[in-house]
């Protein structure tokens, strides 16, 4: 006899934010304390001197320090020209909210201080999050992070969508 399935679990959203959320009302972000999360912070204003790549060393230290402070486990992160990829694990929703607010605020403060420009509305879209299952999907996302890092260091040709 076949085991009965629960269809209501399959209808839960696995991703939220980013360009999908433009002109839509805010809803609670898809997060899990059990699964890893693929998070992307994107800015259309991160070009030229404001590009994330130009501030990599400080951003790496900032990401590590704030993750430790807010109890966020970072499995991998890749800093690109106009976006930052993360694979994280959140142990409490409140920790994630504090961390993302703190991180984005300090990134904007640092870049505007260094470039001496006023960067209002620096992050043009809400952070994109997607739940990742352990195993093959987790490995694929980690490999994608590695490819993004190779692109930044010139070991792989850049995609046409990434601008500096």
mmCIF file of C-alpha atoms in Angstrom, residues 41-155:
data_model
loop_
_atom_site.group_PDB
_atom_site.id
_atom_site.type_symbol
_atom_site.label_atom_id
_atom_site.label_comp_id
_atom_site.label_asym_id
_atom_site.label_seq_id
_atom_site.Cartn_x
_atom_site.Cartn_y
_atom_site.Cartn_z
ATOM 1 C CA UNK A 41 22.114 41.344 -2.162
ATOM 2 C CA UNK A 42 22.008 43.362 -5.391
ATOM 3 C CA UNK A 43 22.592 47.032 -6.140
ATOM 4 C CA UNK A 44 22.271 48.805 -9.474
ATOM 5 C CA UNK A 45 24.280 51.690 -8.015
ATOM 6 C CA UNK A 46 27.314 49.483 -7.279
ATOM 7 C CA UNK A 47 29.250 50.561 -10.374
ATOM 8 C CA UNK A 48 32.689 52.032 -10.876
ATOM 9 C CA UNK A 49 34.201 53.218 -7.583
ATOM 10 C CA UNK A 50 31.076 52.085 -5.691
ATOM 11 C CA UNK A 51 31.427 48.501 -6.944
ATOM 12 C CA UNK A 52 31.580 45.827 -4.248
ATOM 13 C CA UNK A 53 34.766 44.393 -5.800
ATOM 14 C CA UNK A 54 36.662 47.616 -5.034
ATOM 15 C CA UNK A 55 35.936 47.149 -1.314
ATOM 16 C CA UNK A 56 36.330 43.358 -1.021
ATOM 17 C CA UNK A 57 38.773 43.216 1.887
ATOM 18 C CA UNK A 58 36.695 45.404 4.190
ATOM 19 C CA UNK A 59 33.427 43.763 3.096
ATOM 20 C CA UNK A 60 34.825 40.297 3.872
ATOM 21 C CA UNK A 61 35.793 41.419 7.389
ATOM 22 C CA UNK A 62 32.426 43.125 7.875
ATOM 23 C CA UNK A 63 30.476 40.054 6.732
ATOM 24 C CA UNK A 64 32.443 37.754 9.041
ATOM 25 C CA UNK A 65 32.168 40.060 12.065
ATOM 26 C CA UNK A 66 28.431 40.670 11.728
ATOM 27 C CA UNK A 67 27.673 36.995 11.080
ATOM 28 C CA UNK A 68 29.428 36.067 14.306
ATOM 29 C CA UNK A 69 27.646 38.858 16.195
ATOM 30 C CA UNK A 70 24.168 37.809 15.012
ATOM 31 C CA UNK A 71 24.748 34.024 15.047
ATOM 32 C CA UNK A 72 24.454 33.485 11.301
ATOM 33 C CA UNK A 73 26.356 30.532 9.833
ATOM 34 C CA UNK A 74 27.950 31.468 6.490
ATOM 35 C CA UNK A 75 28.916 28.458 4.391
ATOM 36 C CA UNK A 76 30.130 30.536 1.435
ATOM 37 C CA UNK A 77 29.918 34.027 0.031
ATOM 38 C CA UNK A 78 31.034 35.621 -3.226
ATOM 39 C CA UNK A 79 31.430 39.346 -3.756
ATOM 40 C CA UNK A 80 30.761 40.403 -7.350
ATOM 41 C CA UNK A 81 30.654 43.808 -8.998
ATOM 42 C CA UNK A 82 27.026 44.699 -8.272
ATOM 43 C CA UNK A 83 25.849 41.840 -6.051
ATOM 44 C CA UNK A 84 26.909 39.587 -3.208
ATOM 45 C CA UNK A 85 25.953 35.911 -2.991
ATOM 46 C CA UNK A 86 25.656 34.086 0.325
ATOM 47 C CA UNK A 87 24.886 30.558 1.403
ATOM 48 C CA UNK A 88 23.817 30.916 5.027
ATOM 49 C CA UNK A 89 21.976 29.168 7.781
ATOM 50 C CA UNK A 90 19.753 31.099 10.151
ATOM 51 C CA UNK A 91 19.000 29.825 13.620
ATOM 52 C CA UNK A 92 16.280 32.380 14.384
ATOM 53 C CA UNK A 93 14.272 34.782 12.211
ATOM 54 C CA UNK A 94 15.040 37.695 14.529
ATOM 55 C CA UNK A 95 18.790 37.089 14.099
ATOM 56 C CA UNK A 96 18.396 37.201 10.317
ATOM 57 C CA UNK A 97 16.409 40.456 10.442
ATOM 58 C CA UNK A 98 19.001 42.136 12.675
ATOM 59 C CA UNK A 99 21.908 40.818 10.602
ATOM 60 C CA UNK A 100 20.548 41.864 7.197
ATOM 61 C CA UNK A 101 19.617 45.326 8.490
ATOM 62 C CA UNK A 102 23.029 45.752 10.132
ATOM 63 C CA UNK A 103 24.976 44.392 7.137
ATOM 64 C CA UNK A 104 23.260 46.436 4.431
ATOM 65 C CA UNK A 105 23.404 49.594 6.536
ATOM 66 C CA UNK A 106 27.111 49.246 7.251
ATOM 67 C CA UNK A 107 27.913 48.414 3.615
ATOM 68 C CA UNK A 108 26.193 51.606 2.469
ATOM 69 C CA UNK A 109 27.868 53.656 5.223
ATOM 70 C CA UNK A 110 31.321 52.343 4.367
ATOM 71 C CA UNK A 111 31.055 52.728 0.578
ATOM 72 C CA UNK A 112 29.552 56.220 0.790
ATOM 73 C CA UNK A 113 32.271 57.286 3.268
ATOM 74 C CA UNK A 114 35.080 55.917 1.066
ATOM 75 C CA UNK A 115 33.711 57.270 -2.218
ATOM 76 C CA UNK A 116 32.432 60.531 -0.699
ATOM 77 C CA UNK A 117 29.072 60.093 -2.431
ATOM 78 C CA UNK A 118 25.548 60.131 -1.048
ATOM 79 C CA UNK A 119 24.107 56.683 -1.655
ATOM 80 C CA UNK A 120 20.413 56.871 -0.863
ATOM 81 C CA UNK A 121 18.473 53.749 -1.861
ATOM 82 C CA UNK A 122 21.727 51.922 -2.675
ATOM 83 C CA UNK A 123 20.122 48.468 -2.655
ATOM 84 C CA UNK A 124 17.532 48.762 -5.417
ATOM 85 C CA UNK A 125 15.609 45.545 -4.679
ATOM 86 C CA UNK A 126 14.893 43.597 -1.536
ATOM 87 C CA UNK A 127 17.308 40.771 -0.737
ATOM 88 C CA UNK A 128 16.557 37.624 -2.715
ATOM 89 C CA UNK A 129 16.340 34.461 -0.627
ATOM 90 C CA UNK A 130 15.813 30.881 -1.696
ATOM 91 C CA UNK A 131 15.659 27.788 0.466
ATOM 92 C CA UNK A 132 18.212 25.171 -0.523
ATOM 93 C CA UNK A 133 17.935 21.499 0.327
ATOM 94 C CA UNK A 134 20.916 19.655 1.756
ATOM 95 C CA UNK A 135 22.846 17.431 -0.622
ATOM 96 C CA UNK A 136 22.982 17.965 -4.371
ATOM 97 C CA UNK A 137 21.254 21.368 -4.388
ATOM 98 C CA UNK A 138 23.536 22.661 -1.595
ATOM 99 C CA UNK A 139 26.619 21.455 -3.496
ATOM 100 C CA UNK A 140 25.383 23.116 -6.706
ATOM 101 C CA UNK A 141 24.909 26.483 -4.978
ATOM 102 C CA UNK A 142 28.390 26.279 -3.406
ATOM 103 C CA UNK A 143 29.898 25.496 -6.843
ATOM 104 C CA UNK A 144 28.006 28.480 -8.288
ATOM 105 C CA UNK A 145 29.641 30.668 -5.619
ATOM 106 C CA UNK A 146 33.063 29.391 -6.681
ATOM 107 C CA UNK A 147 32.305 30.234 -10.331
ATOM 108 C CA UNK A 148 31.290 33.760 -9.283
ATOM 109 C CA UNK A 149 34.597 34.208 -7.422
ATOM 110 C CA UNK A 150 36.534 32.945 -10.449
ATOM 111 C CA UNK A 151 34.711 35.499 -12.600
ATOM 112 C CA UNK A 152 35.806 38.339 -10.314
ATOM 113 C CA UNK A 153 39.456 37.249 -10.298
ATOM 114 C CA UNK A 154 39.518 36.909 -14.090
ATOM 115 C CA UNK A 155 39.845 33.126 -14.129
#
